[in-house]
mmCIF file of C-alpha atoms and ligand atoms in Angstrom:
data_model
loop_
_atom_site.group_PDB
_atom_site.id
_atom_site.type_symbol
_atom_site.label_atom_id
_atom_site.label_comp_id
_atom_site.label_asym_id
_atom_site.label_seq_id
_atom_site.Cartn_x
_atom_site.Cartn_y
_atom_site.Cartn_z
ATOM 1 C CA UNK A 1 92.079 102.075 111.972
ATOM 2 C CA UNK A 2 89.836 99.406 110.106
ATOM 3 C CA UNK A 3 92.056 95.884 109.972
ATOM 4 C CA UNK A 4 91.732 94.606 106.635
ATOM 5 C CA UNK A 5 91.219 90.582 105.814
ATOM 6 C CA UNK A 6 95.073 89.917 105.866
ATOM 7 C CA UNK A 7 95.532 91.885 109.225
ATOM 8 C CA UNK A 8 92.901 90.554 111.103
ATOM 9 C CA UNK A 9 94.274 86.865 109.991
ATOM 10 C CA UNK A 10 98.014 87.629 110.800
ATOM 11 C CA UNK A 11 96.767 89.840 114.514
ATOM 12 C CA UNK A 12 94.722 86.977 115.117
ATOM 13 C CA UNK A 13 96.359 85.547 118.073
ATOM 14 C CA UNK A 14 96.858 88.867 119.477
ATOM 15 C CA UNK A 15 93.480 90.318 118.522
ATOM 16 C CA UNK A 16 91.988 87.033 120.963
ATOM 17 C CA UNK A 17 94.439 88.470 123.644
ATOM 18 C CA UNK A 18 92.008 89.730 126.279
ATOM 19 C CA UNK A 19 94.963 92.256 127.098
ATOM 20 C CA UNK A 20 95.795 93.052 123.681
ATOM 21 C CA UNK A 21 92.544 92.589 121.628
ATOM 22 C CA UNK A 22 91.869 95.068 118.511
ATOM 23 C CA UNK A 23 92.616 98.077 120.562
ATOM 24 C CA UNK A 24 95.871 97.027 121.815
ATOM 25 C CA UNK A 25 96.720 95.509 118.075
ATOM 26 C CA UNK A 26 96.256 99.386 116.871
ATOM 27 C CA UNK A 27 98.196 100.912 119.427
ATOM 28 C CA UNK A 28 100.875 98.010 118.335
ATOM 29 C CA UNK A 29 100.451 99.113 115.008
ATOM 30 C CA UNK A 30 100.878 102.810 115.219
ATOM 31 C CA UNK A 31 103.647 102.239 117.359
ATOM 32 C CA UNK A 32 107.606 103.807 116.422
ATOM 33 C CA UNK A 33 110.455 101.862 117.810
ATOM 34 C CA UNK A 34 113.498 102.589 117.284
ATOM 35 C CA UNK A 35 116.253 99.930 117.733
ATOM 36 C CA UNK A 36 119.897 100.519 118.517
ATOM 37 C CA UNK A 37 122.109 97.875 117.110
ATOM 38 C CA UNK A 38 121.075 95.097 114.493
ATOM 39 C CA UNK A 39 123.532 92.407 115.719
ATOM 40 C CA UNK A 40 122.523 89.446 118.040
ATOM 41 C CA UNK A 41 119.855 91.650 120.479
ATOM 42 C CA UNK A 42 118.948 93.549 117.676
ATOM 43 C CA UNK A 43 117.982 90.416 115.570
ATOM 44 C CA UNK A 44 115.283 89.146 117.366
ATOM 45 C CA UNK A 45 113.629 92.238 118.684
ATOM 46 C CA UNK A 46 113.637 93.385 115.131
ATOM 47 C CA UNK A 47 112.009 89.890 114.039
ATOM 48 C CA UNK A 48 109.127 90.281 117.047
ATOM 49 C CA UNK A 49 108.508 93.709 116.737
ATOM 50 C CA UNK A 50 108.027 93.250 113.092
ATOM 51 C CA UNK A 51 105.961 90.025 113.060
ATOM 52 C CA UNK A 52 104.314 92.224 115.642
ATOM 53 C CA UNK A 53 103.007 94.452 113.350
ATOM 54 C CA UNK A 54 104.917 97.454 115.111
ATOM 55 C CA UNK A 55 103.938 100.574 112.566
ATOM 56 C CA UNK A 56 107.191 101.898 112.172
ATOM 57 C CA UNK A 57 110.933 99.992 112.869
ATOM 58 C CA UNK A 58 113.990 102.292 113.277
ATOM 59 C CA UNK A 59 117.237 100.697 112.872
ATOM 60 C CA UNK A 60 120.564 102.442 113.500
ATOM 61 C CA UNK A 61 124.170 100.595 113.207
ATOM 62 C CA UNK A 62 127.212 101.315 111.501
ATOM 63 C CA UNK A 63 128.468 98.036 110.865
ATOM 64 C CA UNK A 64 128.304 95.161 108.017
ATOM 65 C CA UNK A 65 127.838 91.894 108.100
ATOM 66 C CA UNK A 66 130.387 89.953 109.491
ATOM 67 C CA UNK A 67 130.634 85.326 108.944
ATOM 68 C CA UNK A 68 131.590 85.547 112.979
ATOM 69 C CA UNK A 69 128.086 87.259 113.423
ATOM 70 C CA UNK A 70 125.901 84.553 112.245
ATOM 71 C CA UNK A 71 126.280 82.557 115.201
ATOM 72 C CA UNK A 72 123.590 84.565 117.299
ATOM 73 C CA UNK A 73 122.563 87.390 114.870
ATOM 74 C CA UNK A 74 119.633 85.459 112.883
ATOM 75 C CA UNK A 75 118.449 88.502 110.966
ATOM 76 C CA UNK A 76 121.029 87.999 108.710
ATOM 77 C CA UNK A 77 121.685 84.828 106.357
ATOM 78 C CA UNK A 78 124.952 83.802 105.123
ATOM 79 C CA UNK A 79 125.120 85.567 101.711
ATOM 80 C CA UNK A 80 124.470 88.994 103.707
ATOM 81 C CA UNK A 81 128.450 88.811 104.859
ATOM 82 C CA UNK A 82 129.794 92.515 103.732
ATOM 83 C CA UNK A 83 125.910 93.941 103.559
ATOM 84 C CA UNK A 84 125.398 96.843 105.693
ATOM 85 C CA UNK A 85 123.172 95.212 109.060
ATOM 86 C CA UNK A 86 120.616 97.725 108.687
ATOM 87 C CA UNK A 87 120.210 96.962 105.235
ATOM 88 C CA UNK A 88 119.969 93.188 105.318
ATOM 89 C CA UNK A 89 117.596 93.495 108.871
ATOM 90 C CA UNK A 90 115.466 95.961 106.946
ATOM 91 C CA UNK A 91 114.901 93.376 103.886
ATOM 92 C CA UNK A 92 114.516 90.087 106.126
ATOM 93 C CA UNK A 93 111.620 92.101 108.165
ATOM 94 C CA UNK A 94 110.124 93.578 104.688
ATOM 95 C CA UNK A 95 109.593 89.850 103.929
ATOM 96 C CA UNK A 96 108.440 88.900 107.159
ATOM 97 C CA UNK A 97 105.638 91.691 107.177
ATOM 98 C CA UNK A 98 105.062 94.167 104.329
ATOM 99 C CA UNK A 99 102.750 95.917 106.490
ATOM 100 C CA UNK A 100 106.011 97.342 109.102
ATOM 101 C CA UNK A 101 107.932 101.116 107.488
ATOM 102 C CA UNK A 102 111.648 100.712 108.167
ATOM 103 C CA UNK A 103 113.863 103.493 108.879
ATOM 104 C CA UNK A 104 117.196 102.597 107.774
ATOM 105 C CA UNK A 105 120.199 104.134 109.672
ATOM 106 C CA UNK A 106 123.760 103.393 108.538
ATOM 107 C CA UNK A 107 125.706 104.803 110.846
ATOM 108 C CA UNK A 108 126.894 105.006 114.504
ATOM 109 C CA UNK A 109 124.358 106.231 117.237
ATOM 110 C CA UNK A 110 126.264 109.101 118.940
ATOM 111 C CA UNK A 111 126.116 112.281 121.009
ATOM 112 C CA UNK A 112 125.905 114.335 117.778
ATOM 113 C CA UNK A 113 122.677 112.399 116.295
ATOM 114 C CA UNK A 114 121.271 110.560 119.405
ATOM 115 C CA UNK A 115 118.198 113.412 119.961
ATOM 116 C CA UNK A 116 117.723 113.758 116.528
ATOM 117 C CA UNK A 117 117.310 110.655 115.813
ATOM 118 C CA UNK A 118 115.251 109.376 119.037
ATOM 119 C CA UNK A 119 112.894 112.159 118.593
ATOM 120 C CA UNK A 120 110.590 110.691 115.983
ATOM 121 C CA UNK A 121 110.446 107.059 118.162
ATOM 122 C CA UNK A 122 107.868 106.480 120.870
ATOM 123 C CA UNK A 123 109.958 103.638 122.331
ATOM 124 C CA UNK A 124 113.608 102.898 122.115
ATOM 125 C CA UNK A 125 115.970 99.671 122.095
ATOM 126 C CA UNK A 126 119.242 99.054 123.272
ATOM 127 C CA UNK A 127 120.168 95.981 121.462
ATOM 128 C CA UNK A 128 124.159 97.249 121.769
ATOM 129 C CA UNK A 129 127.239 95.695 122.731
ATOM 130 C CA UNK A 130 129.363 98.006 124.045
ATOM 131 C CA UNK A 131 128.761 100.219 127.115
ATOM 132 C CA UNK A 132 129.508 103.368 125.980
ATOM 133 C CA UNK A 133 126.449 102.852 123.629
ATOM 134 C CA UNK A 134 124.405 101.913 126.620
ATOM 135 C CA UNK A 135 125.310 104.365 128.291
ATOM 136 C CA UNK A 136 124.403 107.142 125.690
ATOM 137 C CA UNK A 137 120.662 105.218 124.761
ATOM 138 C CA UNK A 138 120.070 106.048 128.850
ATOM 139 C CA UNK A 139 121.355 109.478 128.624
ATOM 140 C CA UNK A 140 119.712 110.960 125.433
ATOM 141 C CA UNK A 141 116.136 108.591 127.051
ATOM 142 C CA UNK A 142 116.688 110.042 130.360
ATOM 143 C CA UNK A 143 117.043 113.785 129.469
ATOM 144 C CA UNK A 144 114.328 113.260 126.108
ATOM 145 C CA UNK A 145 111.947 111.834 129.044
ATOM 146 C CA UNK A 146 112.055 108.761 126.495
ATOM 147 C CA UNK A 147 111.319 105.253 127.592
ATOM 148 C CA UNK A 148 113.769 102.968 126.286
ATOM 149 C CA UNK A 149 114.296 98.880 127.465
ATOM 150 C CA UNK A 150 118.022 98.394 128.484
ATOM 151 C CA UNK A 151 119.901 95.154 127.232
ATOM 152 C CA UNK A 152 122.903 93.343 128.133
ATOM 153 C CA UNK A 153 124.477 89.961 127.499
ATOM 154 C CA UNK A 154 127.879 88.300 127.966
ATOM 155 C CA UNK A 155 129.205 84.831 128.214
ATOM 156 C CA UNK A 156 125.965 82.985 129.485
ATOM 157 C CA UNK A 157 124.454 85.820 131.273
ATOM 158 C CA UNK A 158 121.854 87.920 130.284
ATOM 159 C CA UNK A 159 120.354 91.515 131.829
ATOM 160 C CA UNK A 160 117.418 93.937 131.215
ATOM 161 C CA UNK A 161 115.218 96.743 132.766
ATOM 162 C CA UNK A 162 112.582 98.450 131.496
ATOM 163 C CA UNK A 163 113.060 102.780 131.726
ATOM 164 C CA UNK A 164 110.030 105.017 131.701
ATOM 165 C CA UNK A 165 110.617 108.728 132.724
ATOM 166 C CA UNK A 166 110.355 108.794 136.631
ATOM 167 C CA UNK A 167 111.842 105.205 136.817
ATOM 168 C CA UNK A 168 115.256 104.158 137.791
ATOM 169 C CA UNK A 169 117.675 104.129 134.983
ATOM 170 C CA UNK A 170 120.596 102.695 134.006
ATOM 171 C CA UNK A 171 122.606 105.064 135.516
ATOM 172 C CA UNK A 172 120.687 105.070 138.948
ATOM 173 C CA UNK A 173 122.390 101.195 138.761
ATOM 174 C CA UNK A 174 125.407 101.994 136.961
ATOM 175 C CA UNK A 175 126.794 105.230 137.630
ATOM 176 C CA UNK A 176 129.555 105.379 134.817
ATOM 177 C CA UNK A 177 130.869 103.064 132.039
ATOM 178 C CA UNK A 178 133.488 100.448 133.295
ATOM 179 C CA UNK A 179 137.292 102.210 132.690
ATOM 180 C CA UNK A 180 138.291 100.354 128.884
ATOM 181 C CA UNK A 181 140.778 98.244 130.670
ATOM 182 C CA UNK A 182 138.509 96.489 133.018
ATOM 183 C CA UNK A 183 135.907 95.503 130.194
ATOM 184 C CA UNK A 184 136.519 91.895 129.187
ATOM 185 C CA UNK A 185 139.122 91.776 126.306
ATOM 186 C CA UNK A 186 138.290 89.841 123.437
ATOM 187 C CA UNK A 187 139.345 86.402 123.804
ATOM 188 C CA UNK A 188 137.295 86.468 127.222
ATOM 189 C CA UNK A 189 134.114 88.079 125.560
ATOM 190 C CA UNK A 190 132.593 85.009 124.084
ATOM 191 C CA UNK A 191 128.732 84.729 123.700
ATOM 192 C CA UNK A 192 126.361 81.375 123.866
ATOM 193 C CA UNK A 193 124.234 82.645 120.371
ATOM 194 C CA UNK A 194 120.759 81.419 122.169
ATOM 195 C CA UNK A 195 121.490 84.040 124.939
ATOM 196 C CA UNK A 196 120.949 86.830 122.395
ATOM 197 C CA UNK A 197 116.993 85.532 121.299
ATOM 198 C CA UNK A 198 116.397 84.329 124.851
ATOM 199 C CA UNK A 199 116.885 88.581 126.129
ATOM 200 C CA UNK A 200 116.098 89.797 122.625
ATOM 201 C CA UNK A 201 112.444 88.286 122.799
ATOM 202 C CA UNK A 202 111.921 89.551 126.502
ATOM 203 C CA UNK A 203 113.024 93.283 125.763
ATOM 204 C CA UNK A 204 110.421 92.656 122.692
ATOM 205 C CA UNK A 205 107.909 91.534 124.833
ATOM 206 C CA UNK A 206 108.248 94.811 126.939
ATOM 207 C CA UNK A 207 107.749 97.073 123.889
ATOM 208 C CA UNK A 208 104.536 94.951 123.268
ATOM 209 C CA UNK A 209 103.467 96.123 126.697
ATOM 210 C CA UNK A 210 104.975 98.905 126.973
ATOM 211 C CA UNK A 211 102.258 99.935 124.002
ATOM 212 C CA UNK A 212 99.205 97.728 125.095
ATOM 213 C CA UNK A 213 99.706 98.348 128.633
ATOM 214 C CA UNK A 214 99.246 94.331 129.579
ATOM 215 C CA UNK A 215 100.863 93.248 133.123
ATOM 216 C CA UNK A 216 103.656 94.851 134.416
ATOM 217 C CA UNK A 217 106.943 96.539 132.873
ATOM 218 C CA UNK A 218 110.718 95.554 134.675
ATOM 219 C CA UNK A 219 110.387 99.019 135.454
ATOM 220 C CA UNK A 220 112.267 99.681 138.837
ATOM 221 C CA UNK A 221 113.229 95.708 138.561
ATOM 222 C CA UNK A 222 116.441 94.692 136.891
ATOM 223 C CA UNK A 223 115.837 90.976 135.407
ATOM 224 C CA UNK A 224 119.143 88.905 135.190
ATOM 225 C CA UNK A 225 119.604 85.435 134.109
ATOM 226 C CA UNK A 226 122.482 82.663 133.776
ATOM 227 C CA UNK A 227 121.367 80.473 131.011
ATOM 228 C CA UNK A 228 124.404 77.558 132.439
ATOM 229 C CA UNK A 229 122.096 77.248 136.180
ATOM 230 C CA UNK A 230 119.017 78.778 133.954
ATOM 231 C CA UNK A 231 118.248 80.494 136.661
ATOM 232 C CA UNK A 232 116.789 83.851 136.043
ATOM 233 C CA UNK A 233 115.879 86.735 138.960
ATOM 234 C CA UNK A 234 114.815 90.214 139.556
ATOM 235 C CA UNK A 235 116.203 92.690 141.877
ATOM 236 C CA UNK A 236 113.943 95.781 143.347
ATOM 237 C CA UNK A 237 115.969 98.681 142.381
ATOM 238 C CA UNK A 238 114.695 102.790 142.426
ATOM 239 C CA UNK A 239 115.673 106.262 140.805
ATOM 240 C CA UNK A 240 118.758 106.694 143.187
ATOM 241 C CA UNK A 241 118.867 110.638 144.112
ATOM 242 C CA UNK A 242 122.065 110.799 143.350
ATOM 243 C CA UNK A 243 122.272 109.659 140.081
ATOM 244 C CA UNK A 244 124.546 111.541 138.143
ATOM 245 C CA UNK A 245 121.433 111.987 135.411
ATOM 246 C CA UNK A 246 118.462 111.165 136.800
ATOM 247 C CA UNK A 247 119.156 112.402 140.388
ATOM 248 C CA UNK A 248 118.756 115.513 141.929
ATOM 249 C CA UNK A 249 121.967 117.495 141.185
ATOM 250 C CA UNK A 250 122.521 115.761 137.731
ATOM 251 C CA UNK A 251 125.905 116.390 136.633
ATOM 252 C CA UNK A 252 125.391 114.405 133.110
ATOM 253 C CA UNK A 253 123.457 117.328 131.575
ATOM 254 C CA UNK A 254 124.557 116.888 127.479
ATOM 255 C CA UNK A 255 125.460 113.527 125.916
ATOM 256 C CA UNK A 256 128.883 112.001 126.444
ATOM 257 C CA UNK A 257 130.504 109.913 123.542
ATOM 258 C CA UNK A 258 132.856 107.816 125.929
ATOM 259 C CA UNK A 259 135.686 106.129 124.605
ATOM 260 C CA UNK A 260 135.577 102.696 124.106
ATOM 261 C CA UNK A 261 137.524 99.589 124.527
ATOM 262 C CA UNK A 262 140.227 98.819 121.548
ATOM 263 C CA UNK A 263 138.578 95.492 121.241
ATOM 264 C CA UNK A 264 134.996 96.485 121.073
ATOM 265 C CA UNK A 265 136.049 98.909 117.940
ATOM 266 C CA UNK A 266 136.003 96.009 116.000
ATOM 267 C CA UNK A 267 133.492 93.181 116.665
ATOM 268 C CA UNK B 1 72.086 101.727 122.031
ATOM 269 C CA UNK B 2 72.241 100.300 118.644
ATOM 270 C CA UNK B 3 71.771 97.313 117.122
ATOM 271 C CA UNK B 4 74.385 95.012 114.880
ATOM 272 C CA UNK B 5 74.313 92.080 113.237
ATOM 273 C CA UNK B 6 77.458 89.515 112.493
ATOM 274 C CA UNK B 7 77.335 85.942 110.635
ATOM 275 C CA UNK B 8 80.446 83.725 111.550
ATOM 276 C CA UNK B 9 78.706 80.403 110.263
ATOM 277 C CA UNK B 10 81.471 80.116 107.488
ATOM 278 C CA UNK B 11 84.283 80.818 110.338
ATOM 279 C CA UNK B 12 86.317 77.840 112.290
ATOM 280 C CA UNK B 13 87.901 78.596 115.194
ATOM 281 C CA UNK B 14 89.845 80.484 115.947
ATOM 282 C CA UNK B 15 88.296 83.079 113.623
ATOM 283 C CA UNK B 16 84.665 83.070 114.998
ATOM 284 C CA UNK B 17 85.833 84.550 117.758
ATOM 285 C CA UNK B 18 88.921 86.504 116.305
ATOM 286 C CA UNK B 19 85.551 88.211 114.046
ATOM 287 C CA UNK B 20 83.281 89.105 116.821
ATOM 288 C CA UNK B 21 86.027 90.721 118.680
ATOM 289 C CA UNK B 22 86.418 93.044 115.575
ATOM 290 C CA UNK B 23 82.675 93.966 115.395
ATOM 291 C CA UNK B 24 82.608 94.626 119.097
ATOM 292 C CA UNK B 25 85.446 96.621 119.298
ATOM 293 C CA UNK B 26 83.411 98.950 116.856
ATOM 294 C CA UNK B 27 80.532 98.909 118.919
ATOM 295 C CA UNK B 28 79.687 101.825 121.567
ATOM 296 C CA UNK B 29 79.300 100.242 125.516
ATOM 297 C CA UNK B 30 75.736 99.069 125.287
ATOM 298 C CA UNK B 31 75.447 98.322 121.658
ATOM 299 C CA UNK B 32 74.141 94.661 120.619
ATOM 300 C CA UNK B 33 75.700 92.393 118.428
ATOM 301 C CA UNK B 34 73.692 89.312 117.266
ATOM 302 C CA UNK B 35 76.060 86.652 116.392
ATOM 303 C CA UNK B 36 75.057 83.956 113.833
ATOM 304 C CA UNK B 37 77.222 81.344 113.824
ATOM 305 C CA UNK B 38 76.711 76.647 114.089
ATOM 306 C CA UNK B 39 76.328 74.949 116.612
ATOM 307 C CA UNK B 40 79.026 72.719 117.997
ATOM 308 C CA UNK B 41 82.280 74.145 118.317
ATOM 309 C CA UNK B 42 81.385 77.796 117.554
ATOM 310 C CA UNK B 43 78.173 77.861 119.771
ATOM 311 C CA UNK B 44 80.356 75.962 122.594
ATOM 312 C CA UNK B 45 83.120 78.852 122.527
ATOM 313 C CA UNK B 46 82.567 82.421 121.185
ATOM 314 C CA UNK B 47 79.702 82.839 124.212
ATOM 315 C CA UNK B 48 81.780 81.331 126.436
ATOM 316 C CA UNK B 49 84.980 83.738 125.252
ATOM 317 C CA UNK B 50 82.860 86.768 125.176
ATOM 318 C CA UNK B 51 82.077 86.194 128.931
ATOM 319 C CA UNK B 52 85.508 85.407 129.940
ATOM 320 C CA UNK B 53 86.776 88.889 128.122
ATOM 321 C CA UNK B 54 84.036 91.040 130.218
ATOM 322 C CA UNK B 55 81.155 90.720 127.578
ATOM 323 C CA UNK B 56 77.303 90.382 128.031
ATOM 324 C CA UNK B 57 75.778 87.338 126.667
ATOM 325 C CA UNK B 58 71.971 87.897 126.810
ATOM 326 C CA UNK B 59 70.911 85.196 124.921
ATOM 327 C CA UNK B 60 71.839 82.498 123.038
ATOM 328 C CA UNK B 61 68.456 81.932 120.083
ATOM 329 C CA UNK B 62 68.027 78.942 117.568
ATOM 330 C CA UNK B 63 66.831 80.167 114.168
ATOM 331 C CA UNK B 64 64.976 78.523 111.806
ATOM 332 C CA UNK B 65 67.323 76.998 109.946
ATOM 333 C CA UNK B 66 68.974 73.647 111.403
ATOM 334 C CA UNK B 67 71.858 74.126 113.430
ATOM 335 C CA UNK B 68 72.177 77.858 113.224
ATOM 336 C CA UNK B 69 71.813 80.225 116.439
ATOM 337 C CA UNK B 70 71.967 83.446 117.152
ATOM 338 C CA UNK B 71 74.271 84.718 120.387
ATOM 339 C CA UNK B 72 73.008 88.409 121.834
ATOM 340 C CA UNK B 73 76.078 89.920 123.005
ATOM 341 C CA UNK B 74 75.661 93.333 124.599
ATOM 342 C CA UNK B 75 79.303 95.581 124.555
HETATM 343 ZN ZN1 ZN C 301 119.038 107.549 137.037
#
């Protein structure tokens, strides 16, 4: 593709990138992601991604805007309260860069859509908060040999790894959701806001080279953090054989719509 | 092994070299670029870029009018 006057100004300071350069700003730009949730992970990778230049940004989430959300979801502004997420996200990144096609799902991401859906993306998001969610992004990634970046946060403590088919996944970690009761109830499931941009811009920063293929992925490496010690670490980790998707006698072989915790319903 | 020519005189920086990564990245492995562009802070920089990101520079020629050279980069 030939970069026109206002491209080549906005790319600039990727386009200088040794690692990125004009190539890697075409891949960027022909690039489908789709995102799962446009709430406080969602936000920012939608923001990077788009400011990015990613070609095409697909956004799925049921919900509407919510005053409680504002605190860590900055795609959305204060008279977006009652807007659908996917519709204010999709207008805030219009404005940010005309150049980006959004593909505006309002609805929950479930076993009945998930393939569908993820089919047309090169690259997939969890930006969720819930892990029955999570746990269908890995599942409909894993068996759609679809690389997708995993995202977590609670509290002050953040989590992400990086899935590309042949990797450990989520499930190689995690072998099942948490039973409902044991997931924190609500009054225990506060967030610190800046936790949601702090992992939101590093799953971003994985799509980015994910496409342009600069350094290396948190591919078989789960990064955690603790933003109260700001300490942040990686753990080795590896497809586990016996993973009940990825493993050698897989016994998750369709997608599983597990039920989730009465407090989660309504966030 | 062609031959190209690019004038950045009217750039500032970052943009000089922002523009001759553009042409290059058009340019077939072994193709030349001649890059006209002021002296000072572009003439300082874009050769000294272009070798750091795995570029030729074969030479670096004054022209004839004042304070305008020409950088040979070879893809
Ligand atoms: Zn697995």
């Amino acid at each position: 593709m030939d970069f026109n006057e206002e491209q080549i100004q906005r790319y600039s300071r990727h386009i200088l990138l040794q690692d990125v350069g004009v190539e890697g700003q075409e891949k960027i730009c022909n690039a489908r992601v789709l995102i799962v949730g446009a709430g406080g992970l969602g936000a920012p990778i939608a923001f990077y991604l788009a400011a990015a230049g990613i070609g095409t940004i697909g956004l799925i989430d049921g919900d509407t805007v919510d005053l409680s959300n504002l605190q860590r979801q900055i795609i959305h502004f204060t008279e977006d309260v009652n807007k659908p997420k996917v519709l204010s996200a999709k207008e805030k990144i219009e404005r940010l860069n005309p150049d980006v096609k959004v593909i505006t799902y309002h609805k929950l991401f479930t076993s009945e859509n998930a393939f569908d859906i993820i089919k047309d993306y090169d690259f997939v998001v969890d930006g969720t908060d819930n892990f029955p969610v999570k746990f269908l992004i890995n599942d409909a990634c894993v068996l759609a040999g679809k690389p997708f970046s995993h995202g977590g946060i609670l509290r002050f403590d953040g989590q992400t790894l990086t899935y590309k088919p042949g990797t450990a996944c989520y499930r190689c970690l995690f072998h099942a959701p948490p039973p409902p009761g044991a997931v924190p109830t609500c009054s225990q499931a506060g967030v610190l806001g800046a936790i949601a941009g702090m992992l939101g811009t590093i799953q971003a920063a994985e799509v980015l080279k994910y496409f342009t293929g600069a350094g290396d992925l948190l591919t078989n490496r789960l990064l955690s953090f603790n933003a109260k010690s700001m300490e942040f670490r990686t753990i080795n980790v590896h497809p586990n054989s016996n993973c009940p998707v990825c493993g050698k006698h897989p016994t998750v072989t369709t997608l599983i719509d597990y039920e989730q915790a009465v407090c989660e319903i309504k966030r | 092994m062609a031959n190209y020519n690019l004038d950045i005189t009217h750039e500032h920086c970052p943009m000089t070299f922002v523009k001759t990564k553009i042409e290059l990245a058009k340019l077939k492995s072994g193709d030349i670029l001649n890059v006209r562009l002021t002296e000072g802070e572009p003439l300082q920089n874009v050769p000294k870029s272009a070798v750091e990101q795995g570029y030729n520079v074969l030479s670096i020629v004054e022209t004839e009018t004042k304070g305008v050279h020409i950088v040979v980069i070879q893809k």
